[in-house]
Every structure is written in structure tokens, then in C-alpha cells.
Short mmCIF file of C-alpha atoms in Angstrom, two decimals:
data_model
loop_
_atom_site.label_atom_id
_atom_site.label_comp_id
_atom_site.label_asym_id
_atom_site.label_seq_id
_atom_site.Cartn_x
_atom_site.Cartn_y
_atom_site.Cartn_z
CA UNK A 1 4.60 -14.01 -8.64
CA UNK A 2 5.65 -13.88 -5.14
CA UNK A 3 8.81 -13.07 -3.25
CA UNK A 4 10.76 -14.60 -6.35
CA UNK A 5 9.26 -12.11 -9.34
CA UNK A 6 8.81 -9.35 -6.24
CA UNK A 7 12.69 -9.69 -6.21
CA UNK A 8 13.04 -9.74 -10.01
CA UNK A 9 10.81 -6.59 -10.66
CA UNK A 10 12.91 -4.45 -7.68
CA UNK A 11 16.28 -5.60 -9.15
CA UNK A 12 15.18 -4.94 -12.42
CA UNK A 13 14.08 -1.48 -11.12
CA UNK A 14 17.30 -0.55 -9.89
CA UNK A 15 19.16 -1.62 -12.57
CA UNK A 16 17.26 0.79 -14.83
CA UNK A 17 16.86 3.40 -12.70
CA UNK A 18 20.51 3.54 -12.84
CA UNK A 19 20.84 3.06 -16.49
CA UNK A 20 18.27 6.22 -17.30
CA UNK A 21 19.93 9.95 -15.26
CA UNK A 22 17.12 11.45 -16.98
CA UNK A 23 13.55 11.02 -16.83
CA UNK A 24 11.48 7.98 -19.03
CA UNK A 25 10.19 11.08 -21.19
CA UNK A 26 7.39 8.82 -22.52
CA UNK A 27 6.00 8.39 -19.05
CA UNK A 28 7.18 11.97 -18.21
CA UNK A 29 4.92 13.33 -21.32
CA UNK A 30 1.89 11.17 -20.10
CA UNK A 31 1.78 12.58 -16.37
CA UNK A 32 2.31 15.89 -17.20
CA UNK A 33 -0.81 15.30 -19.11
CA UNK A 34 -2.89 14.47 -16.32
CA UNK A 35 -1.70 17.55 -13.92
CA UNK A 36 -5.08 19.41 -14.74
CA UNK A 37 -6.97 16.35 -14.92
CA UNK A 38 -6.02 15.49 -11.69
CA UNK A 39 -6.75 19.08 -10.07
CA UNK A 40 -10.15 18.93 -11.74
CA UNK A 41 -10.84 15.29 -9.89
CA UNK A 42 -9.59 16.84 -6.60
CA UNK A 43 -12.15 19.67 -6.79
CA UNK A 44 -14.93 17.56 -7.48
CA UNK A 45 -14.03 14.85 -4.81
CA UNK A 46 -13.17 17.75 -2.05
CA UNK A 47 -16.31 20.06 -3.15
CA UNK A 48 -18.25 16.84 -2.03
CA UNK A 49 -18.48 16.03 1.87
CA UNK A 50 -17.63 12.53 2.74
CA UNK A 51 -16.80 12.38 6.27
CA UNK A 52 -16.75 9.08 8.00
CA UNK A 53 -20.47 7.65 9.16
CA UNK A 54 -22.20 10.49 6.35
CA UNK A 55 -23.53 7.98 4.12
CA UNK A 56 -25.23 10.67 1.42
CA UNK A 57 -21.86 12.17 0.79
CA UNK A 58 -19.98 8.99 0.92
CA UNK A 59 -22.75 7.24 -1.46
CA UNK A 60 -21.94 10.71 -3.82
CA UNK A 61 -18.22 9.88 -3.41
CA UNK A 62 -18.78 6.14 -4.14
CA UNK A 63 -20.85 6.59 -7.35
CA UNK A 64 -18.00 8.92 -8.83
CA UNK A 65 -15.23 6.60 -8.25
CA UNK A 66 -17.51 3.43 -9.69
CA UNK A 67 -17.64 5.64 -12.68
CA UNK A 68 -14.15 6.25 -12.94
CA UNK A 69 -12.44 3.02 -12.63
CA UNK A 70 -14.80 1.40 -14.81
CA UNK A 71 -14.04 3.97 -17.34
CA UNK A 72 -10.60 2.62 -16.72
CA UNK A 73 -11.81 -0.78 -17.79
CA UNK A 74 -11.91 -1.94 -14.03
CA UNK A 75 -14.08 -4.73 -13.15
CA UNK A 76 -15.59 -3.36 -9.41
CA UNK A 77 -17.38 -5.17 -6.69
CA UNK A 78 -18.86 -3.26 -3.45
CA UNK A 79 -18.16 -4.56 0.35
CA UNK A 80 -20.65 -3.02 2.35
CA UNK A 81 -18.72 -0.74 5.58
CA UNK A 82 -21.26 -1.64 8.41
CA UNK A 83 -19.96 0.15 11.79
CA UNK A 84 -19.79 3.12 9.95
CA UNK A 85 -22.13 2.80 6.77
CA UNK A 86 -20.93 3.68 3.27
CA UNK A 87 -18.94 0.52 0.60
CA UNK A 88 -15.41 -0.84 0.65
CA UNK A 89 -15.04 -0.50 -3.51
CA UNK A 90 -12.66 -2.95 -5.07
CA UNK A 91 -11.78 -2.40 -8.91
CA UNK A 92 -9.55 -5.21 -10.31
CA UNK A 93 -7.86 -4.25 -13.73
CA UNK A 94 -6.65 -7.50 -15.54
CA UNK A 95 -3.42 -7.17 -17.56
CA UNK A 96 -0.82 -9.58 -19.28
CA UNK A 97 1.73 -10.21 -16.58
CA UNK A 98 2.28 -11.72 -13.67
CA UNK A 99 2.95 -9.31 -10.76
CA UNK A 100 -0.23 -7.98 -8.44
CA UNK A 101 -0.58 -4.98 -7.13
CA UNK A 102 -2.77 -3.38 -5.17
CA UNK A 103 -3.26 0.45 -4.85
CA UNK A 104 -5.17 1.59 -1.52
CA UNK A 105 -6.58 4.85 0.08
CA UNK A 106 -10.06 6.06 2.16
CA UNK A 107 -12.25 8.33 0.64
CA UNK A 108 -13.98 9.65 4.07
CA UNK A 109 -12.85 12.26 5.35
CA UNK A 110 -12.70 14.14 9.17
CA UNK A 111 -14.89 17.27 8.40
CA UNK A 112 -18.82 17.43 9.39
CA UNK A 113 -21.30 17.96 6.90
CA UNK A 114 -21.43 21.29 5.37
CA UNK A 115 -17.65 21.80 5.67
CA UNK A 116 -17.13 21.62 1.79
CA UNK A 117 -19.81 24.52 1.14
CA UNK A 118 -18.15 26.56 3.84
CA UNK A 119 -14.47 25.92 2.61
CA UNK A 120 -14.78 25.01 -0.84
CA UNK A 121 -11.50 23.73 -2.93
CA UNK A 122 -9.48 26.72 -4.22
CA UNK A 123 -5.73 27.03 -5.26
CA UNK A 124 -3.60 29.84 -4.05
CA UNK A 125 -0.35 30.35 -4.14
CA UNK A 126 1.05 26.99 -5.48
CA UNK A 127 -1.07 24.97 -2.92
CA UNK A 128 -4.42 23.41 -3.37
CA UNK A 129 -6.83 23.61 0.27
CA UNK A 130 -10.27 22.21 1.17
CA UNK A 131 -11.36 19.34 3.88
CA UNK A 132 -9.67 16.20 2.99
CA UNK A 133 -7.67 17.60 -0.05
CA UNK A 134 -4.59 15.89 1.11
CA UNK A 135 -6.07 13.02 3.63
CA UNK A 136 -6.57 11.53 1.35
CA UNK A 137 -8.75 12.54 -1.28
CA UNK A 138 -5.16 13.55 -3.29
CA UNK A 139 -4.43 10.07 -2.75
CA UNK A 140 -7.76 9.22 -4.60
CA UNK A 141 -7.11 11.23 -7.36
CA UNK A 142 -3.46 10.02 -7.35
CA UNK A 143 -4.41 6.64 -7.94
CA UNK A 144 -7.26 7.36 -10.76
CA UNK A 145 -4.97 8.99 -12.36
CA UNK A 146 -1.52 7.01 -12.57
CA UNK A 147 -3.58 4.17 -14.15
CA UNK A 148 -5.24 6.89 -16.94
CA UNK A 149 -1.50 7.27 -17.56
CA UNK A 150 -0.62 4.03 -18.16
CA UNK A 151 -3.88 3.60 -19.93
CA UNK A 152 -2.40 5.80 -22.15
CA UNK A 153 0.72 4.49 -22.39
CA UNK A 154 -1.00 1.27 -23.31
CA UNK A 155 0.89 -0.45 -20.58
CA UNK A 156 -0.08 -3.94 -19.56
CA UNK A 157 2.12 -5.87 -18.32
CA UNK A 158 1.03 -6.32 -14.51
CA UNK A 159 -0.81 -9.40 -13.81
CA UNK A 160 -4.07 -7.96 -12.06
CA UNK A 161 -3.88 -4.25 -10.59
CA UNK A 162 -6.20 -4.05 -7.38
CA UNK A 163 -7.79 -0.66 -6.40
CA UNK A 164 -8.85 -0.33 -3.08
CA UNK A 165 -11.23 2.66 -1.79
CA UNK A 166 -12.44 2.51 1.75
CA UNK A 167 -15.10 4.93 4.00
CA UNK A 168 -13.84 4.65 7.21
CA UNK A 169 -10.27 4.79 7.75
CA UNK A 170 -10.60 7.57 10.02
CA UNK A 171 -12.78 5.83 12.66
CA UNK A 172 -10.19 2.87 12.55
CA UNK A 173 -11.35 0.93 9.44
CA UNK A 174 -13.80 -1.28 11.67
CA UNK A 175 -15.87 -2.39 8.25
CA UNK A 176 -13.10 -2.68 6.10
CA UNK A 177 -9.82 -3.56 7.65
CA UNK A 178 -10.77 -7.70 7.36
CA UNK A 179 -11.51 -6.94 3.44
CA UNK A 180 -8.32 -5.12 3.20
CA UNK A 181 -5.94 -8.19 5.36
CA UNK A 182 -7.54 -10.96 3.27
CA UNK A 183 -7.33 -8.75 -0.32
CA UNK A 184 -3.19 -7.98 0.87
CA UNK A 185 -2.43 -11.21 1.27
CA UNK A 186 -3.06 -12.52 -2.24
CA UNK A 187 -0.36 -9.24 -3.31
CA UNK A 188 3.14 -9.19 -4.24
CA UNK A 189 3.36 -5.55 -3.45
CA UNK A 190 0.44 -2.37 -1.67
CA UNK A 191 0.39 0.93 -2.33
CA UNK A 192 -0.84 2.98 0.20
CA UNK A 193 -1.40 6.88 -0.33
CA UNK A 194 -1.62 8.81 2.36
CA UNK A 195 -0.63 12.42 2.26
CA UNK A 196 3.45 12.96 2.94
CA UNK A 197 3.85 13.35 6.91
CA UNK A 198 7.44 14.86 6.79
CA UNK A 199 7.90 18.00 7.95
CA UNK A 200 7.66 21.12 6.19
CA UNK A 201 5.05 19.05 3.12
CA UNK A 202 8.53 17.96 1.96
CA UNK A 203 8.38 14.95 -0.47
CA UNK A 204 9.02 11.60 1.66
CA UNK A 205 7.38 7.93 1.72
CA UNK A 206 7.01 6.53 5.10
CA UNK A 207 8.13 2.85 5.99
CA UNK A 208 7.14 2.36 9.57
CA UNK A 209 3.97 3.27 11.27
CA UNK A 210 3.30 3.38 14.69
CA UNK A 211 0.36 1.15 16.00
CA UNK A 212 -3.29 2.58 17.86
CA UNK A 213 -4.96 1.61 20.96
CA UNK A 214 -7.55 3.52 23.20
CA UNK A 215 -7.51 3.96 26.29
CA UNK A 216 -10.53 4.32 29.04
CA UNK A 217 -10.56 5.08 32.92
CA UNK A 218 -13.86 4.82 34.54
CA UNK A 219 -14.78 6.33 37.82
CA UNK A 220 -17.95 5.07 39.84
CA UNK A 221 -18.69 7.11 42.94
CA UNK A 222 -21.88 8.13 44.92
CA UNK A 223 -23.95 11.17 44.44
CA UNK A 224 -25.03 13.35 47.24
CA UNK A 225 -26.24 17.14 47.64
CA UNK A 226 -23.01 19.33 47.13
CA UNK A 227 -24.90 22.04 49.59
CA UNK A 228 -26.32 20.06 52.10
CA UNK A 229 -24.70 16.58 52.58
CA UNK A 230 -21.79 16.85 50.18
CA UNK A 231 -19.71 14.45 52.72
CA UNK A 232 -22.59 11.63 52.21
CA UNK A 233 -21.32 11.54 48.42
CA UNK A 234 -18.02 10.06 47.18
CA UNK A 235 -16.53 12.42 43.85
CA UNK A 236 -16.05 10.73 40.86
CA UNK A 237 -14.68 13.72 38.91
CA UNK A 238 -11.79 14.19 41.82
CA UNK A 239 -10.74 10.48 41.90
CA UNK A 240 -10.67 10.39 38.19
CA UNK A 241 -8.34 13.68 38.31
CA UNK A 242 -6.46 11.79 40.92
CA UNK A 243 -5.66 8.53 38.86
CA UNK A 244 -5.04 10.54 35.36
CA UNK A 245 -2.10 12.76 37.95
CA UNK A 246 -0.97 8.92 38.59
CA UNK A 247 -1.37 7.75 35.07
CA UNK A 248 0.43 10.97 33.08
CA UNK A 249 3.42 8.45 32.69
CA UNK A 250 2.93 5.15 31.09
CA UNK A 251 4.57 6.32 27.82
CA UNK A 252 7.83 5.23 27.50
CA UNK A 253 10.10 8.03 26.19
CA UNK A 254 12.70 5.13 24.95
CA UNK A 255 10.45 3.15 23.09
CA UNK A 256 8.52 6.37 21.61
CA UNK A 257 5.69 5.09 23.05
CA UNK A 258 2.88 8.03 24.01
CA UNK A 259 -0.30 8.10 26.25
CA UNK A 260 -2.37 11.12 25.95
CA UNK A 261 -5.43 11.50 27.78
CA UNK A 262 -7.54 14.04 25.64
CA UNK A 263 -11.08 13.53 26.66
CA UNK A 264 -12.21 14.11 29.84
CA UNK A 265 -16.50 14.01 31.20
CA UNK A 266 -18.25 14.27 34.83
CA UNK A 267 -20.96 15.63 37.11
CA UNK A 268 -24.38 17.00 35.72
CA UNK A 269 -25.27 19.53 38.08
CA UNK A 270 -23.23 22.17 39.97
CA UNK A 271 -24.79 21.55 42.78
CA UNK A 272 -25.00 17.48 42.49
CA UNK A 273 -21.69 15.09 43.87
CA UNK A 274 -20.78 13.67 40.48
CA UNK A 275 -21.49 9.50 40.52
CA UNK A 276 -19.72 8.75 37.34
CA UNK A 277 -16.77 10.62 35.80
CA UNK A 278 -14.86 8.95 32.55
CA UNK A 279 -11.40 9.82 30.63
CA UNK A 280 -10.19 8.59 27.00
CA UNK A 281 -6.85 8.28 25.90
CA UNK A 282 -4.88 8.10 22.57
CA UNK A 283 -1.84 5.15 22.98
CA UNK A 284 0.99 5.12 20.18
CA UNK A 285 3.57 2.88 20.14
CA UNK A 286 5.66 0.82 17.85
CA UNK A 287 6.62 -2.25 20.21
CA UNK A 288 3.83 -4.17 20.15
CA UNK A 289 4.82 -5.90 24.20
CA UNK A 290 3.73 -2.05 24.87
CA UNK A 291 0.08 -2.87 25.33
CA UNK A 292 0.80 -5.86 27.76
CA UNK A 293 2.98 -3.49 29.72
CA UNK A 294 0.82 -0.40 30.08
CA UNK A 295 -2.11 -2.69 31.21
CA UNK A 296 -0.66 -4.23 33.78
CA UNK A 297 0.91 -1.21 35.02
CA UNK A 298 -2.09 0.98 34.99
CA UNK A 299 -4.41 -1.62 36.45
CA UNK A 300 -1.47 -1.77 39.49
CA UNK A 301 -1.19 2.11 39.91
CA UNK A 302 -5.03 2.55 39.81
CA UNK A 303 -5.63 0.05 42.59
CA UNK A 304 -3.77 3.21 44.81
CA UNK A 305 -7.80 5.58 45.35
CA UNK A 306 -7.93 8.90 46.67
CA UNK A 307 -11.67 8.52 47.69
CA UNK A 308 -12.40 5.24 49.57
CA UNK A 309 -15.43 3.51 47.97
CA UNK A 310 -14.94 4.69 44.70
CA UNK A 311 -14.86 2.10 42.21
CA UNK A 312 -12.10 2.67 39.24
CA UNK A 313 -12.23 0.89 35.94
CA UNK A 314 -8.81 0.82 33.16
CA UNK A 315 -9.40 -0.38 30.12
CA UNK A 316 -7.26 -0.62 27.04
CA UNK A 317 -8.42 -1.58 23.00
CA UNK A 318 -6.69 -2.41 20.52
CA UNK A 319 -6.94 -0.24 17.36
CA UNK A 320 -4.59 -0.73 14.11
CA UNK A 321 -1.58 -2.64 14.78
CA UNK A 322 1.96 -0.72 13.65
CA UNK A 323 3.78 -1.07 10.20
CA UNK A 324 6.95 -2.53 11.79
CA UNK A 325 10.77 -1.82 9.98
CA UNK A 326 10.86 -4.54 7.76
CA UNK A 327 13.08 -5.28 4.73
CA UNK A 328 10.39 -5.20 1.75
CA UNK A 329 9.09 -2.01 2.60
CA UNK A 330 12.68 -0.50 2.62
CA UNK A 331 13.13 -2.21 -0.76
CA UNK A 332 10.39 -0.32 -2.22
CA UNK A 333 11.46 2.84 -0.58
CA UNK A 334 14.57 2.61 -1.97
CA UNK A 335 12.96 1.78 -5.40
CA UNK A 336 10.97 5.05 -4.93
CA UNK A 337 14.14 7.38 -3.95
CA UNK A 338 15.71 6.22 -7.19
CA UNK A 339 12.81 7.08 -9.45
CA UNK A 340 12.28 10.70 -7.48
CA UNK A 341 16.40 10.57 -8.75
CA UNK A 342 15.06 10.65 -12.37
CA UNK A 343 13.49 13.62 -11.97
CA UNK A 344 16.33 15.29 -9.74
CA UNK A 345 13.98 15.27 -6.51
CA UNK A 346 14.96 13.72 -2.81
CA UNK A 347 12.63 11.06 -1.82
CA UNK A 348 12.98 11.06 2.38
CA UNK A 349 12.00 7.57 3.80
CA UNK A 350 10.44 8.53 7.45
CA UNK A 351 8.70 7.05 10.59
CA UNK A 352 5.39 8.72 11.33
CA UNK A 353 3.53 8.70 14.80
CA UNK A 354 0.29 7.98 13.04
CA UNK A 355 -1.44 4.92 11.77
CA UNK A 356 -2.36 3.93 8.83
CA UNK A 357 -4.42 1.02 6.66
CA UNK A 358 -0.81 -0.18 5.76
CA UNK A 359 -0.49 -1.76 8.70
CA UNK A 360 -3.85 -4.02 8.00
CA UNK A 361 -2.02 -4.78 4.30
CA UNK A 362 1.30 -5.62 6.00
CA UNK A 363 1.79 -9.70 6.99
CA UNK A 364 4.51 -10.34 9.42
CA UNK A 365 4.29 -14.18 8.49
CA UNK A 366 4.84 -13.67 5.17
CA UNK A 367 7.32 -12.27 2.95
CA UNK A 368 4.91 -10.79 0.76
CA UNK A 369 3.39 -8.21 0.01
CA UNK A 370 5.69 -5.42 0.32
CA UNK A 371 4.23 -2.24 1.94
CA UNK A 372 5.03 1.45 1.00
CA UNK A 373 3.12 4.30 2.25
CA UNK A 374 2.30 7.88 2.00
CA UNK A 375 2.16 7.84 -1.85
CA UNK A 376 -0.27 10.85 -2.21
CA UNK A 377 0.18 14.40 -2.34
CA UNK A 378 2.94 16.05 -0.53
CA UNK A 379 1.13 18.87 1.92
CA UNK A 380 0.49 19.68 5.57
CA UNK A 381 -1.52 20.61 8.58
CA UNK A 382 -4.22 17.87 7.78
CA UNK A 383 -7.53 17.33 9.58
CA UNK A 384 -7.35 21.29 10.23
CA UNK A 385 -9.12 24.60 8.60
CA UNK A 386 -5.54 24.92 6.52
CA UNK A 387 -5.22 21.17 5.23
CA UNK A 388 -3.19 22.05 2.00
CA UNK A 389 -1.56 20.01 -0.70
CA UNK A 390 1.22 21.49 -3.21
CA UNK A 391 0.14 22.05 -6.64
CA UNK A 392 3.93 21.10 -7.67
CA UNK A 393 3.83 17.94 -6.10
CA UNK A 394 1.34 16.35 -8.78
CA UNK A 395 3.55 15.29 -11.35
CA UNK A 396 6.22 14.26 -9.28
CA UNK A 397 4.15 11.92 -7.13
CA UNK A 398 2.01 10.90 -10.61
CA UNK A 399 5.72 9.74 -12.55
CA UNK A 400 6.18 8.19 -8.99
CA UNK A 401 3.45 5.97 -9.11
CA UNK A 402 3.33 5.39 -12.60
CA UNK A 403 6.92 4.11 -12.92
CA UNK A 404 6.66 2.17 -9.41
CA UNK A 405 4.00 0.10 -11.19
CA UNK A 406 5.60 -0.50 -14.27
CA UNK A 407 8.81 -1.53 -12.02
CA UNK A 408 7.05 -3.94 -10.00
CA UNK A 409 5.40 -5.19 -13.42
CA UNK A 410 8.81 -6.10 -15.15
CA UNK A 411 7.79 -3.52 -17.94
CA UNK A 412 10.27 -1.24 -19.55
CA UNK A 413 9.00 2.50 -20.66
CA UNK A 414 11.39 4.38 -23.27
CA UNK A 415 12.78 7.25 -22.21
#
């Protein structure tokens, strides 16, 4: 299909959008459906611990979702996750069109093992908690089951719908982010479902990302009795205080570009000079010249020592690149405000400080495919004791998906 029937399948989206006030009741009927379905999924995938690098819980996780999307008549192949263990599962659902689409989330999780026993899912008030109930194991059980509704709407007309379920987006994706820019690249338009990240768990897609890299100071210095010949040693923990004081400003406030040191380790004994003293730090930014710039300019400040032969070491890694404001991704956002319109809801279109495995989908080369994110569950406070999703945001985000896919497809739904 390509940028041609991409272009097509948005106009032809907005055209009926604007033709249909109310909602497509067909499609309407068969998410509403799949509201308790859906919270039933989301209990068993939450009540099941899947954090990155815990392959029994993954391999749990993994099994369930095999089951499921060949139930859904998906053909599924495994890609094994190596830095991290657990499988990259791809299901590929064949239909009678032309369009492809691909459909992406993680199933690990933060949370340790034993997290799910201690906080099992539960529902109060309107809002669904447990670890990873929004990030992103809503977005799972979003995906699973927008295609049982189209499954039920016998609806066909995509050329070949692509699931994609990874187990370590958050460690960075090491095992699966080459899977996901090679799978991307054969799209016309990804799906990415994240949790909303707008403020308040209001309902909002998000069309740019900011980008990842880590950042690590080294100090080498000389140990020494802290009692008895303290001046024979040379402090690694005080020189590496002294160059983070230096350091605190290599964000740039007018590019929204951040560097936070938030790990800091030295010494072994109180009564030892510390040798070797290290710090890690947490760089966002959306230009992607950033990285080039902060090198260079911490590798210039940290040639200025505190304690003379001390050895200091500033490194910087890349991590995911940023989701940059792009045209096709604001097409589809706009496609997605108008659908929310169908169903009298505001769709926000934000920028988020966090990255994402949209970022691996999105080719800057290429006009295709066209990149949405944060298609999940609307919710808050995520990786945190209180990670909630909203119970009323199920059928909203299901007609959201459901309908995006049959837009993108060509197909029509009755309403």
C-alpha cells in the first residue's frame, strides 16, 4: 500500500468521521462487549509477574498471549530476547486488503518478583491498580481485544495485521528493538500502546517522544589509611562530587534537553581513602546534535580536577533515539481526535519526556510507516505502588483502536 493507500485510508477516515456525529453503533455494540473481557485479561496478565530479565513469569506471560492470538486465527513466530531472556512474539493475521498494520506493546514489566502476590489486581473506585496494569499490560489487553472485536464484526479488509509483543522494553529493548526496525519498515502504519502520559490520566495520544542516552563519570583515585596516612591517598568520592557540582548543567533548558545524575557509588570502608567512585545519569532530549554537544562539553569541563592525580572518565550511550514531530504521525493523531469526536470525548495530542519503542518503528528516510503512540489505557503514576488505569477508559480506547484499523484498512462499519 504505501504512502499512496496510507493517504487514501486517512482521507477516507476523515471524510467519514465527518459524515457519522454519532458513534458506528455496530462497532460501538461490539466493544462494549469486550469491556469485561478485557478486565478479566488484565487480571490474569497483572496477577502474573513479568518483570524484565524474570524469564518464569515472562515464559507464563508468553504462553498466554501464544494462546490468545492464535485463538484469533494469528499465525505466530517467537524471536528469542537475549540481553534480557524471555521471546519477541510476532502474530501476523492475514486479511483481504491491502493496508499493513502493525500493533505493538511490551509485556515486561518494572516490578520484582513477588510484587503481583503482594499487590494483586483489584478495582476500586472506577480505576483498575496492580504492577504494570497500565505500562503496559492494558496495552496488551487493548490490542487482544480490538482484534476479538473485529473478529466479531467479521471485518477483513486489512492486508496483513502484525502483532508485536516484546519482554524488554523497560531495559531499552536491547533484544528486540532490531526485530521491531526491520518488522516497521515493511508497515504502512504502527500502533504503539503505551499507557496515556497526559496529565491528570486524561485521554491523549502522544506524537513526539523524546530520545534516551546514559550517562557515566568514572573516578580513579588512590587508596590510603583515612586514620593514619589519609594525605598518601587521593579521594575518588570527593573528585567525583566535584565534577557532578561542574556537570549539574549540560541540559539545555531551550531545547528541553535534561541531565539527571541519579546514581551515585564509592569507598568500602569508613576508614579506607576510596580508589574508585562512579555516577550514572539519565539524558533526555529531543534534538538529536544534543549528544554531540554534551560530550564534548563534559569531556572539556571534566579535564578542570579538584584532586591532582585523579584520573576522571565521561562517558555517554546511546539508548532509544526520539520520535521526532513529523507529519504522518500528526495525520493519525488527527484521525484519532476525530473518532474520540464520535463518541463526544477530547483526544489531546502531547509530547512526553519519556521514550518509547515508537521511536525504533519510526523511519526518518521514509515516508512510511506512520507512528501513533500511547494507545492503551488512560491512567497514572506508573512504575509506582499506585500505577492505576481507569475502568471508563476501556471502551473508549477499544472503539479507538477498532475504528483506527478499519480506517487505515479502507473498510466502512455501519453505524
Amino acid at each position: 500500500m504505501k504512502l499512496s493507500m496510507l493517504a487514501m485510508g486517512l482521507a477516507y477516515g476523515m471524510l467519514t468521521t465527518a459524515a457519522h456525529a454519532a458513534p458506528h453503533q455496530d462497532v460501538r455494540d461490539a466493544v462494549e462487549q469486550q469491556q469485561q473481557p478485557l478486565l478479566k485479561t488484565l487480571e490474569t496478565l497483572v496477577n502474573i509477574d513479568s518483570g524484565t530479565g524474570f524469564v518464569a513469569g515472562l515464559d507464563k506471560v508468553e504462553a498466554l498471549l501464544t494462546e490468545r492470538l492464535e485463538a484469533l486465527g494469528a499465525k505466530v513466530e517467537t524471536h528469542p530476547a537475549e540481553a534480557f531472556g524471555g521471546n519477541t512474539l510476532v502474530g501476523r493475521l492475514q486479511g483481504n486488503g491491502n493496508s499493513n498494520i502493525m500493533l505493538m506493546i511490551h509485556y515486561d514489566t518494572v516490578f520484582g518478583k513477588g510484587t503481583a502476590e503482594e499487590r494483586p489486581f483489584r478495582i476500586e473506585e472506577k480505576r483498575a491498580y496492580g504492577p504494570g496494569v497500565g505500562d503496559a499490560k492494558g496495552g496488551v489487553a487493548v490490542i487482544l481485544h480490538s482484534l476479538e472485536a473485529l473478529k466479531t464484526l467479521g471485518f477483513d479488509d486489512y492486508g496483513q495485521v502484525t502483532v508485536v509483543f516484546n519482554p524488554d522494553e523497560e531495559k531499552g529493548s536491547p533484544g528486540s528493538r532490531d526485530l521491531i526496525q526491520r518488522l516497521s519498515a515493511d508497515q504502512d502504519a504502527v500502533l504503539v500502546f503505551e499507557p496515556t502520559f497526559s496529565e491528570g490520566g486524561s485521554d491523549a495520544v502522544t506524537v513526539v517522544t523524546k530520545g534516551i542516552n546514559y550517562a557515566f563519570l568514572e573516578v580513579s583515585g588512590r587508596s590510603s589509611h583515612a586514620g593514619g596516612a589519609p594525605e598518601e591517598g587521593r579521594n575518588a568520592v570527593m573528585e567525583l562530587s566535584h565534577q557532578l557540582l561542574q556537570l549539574k548543567d549540560l541540559g539545555d533548558p531551550d531545547k528541553e534537553t535534561t541531565l539527571n545524575w541519579t546514581i551515585v557509588e564509592g569507598g568500602s570502608k569508613r576508614n579506607i581513602i576510596p580508589e574508585h567512585a562512579q555516577a550514572e545519569g539519565d539524558m533526555r532530549y529531543f534534538d538529536s546534535s544534543e549528544y554531540e554537544r554534551v560530550l564534548n562539553e563534559a569531556r572539556d569541563i571534566t579535564e578542570n580536577q579538584l584532586i591532582d592525580d585523579t584520573e576522571v572518565e565521561f562517558r555517554l550511550e546511546k539508548g532509544r533515539p526520539p520520535l521526532p514531530s513529523n507529519p504522518q504521525t500528526q495525520a493519525l493523531a488527527e484521525q484519532a481526535q476525530q473518532i474520540y469526536q464520535e463518541l463526544d470525548r477530547e483526544l489531546q495530542a502531547v509530547e512526553i519526556g519519556g521514550g518509547t519503542d515508537a521511536a525504533y518503528a519510526y523511519h526518518a528516510d521514509s515516508p512510511t510507516p506512520a507512528v501513533l503512540e500511547s494507545l492503551g489505557l488512560a491512567g497514572g503514576r506508573y512504575h509506582s505502588d499506585e500505577e492505576f488505569v481507569l475502568v471508563d477508559s476501556v471502551v473508549p480506547r477499544l472503539y479507538l483502536t477498532t475504528r483506527m484499523i478499519m480506517e487505515l484498512s479502507g473498510g466502512e462499519s455501519d453505524s
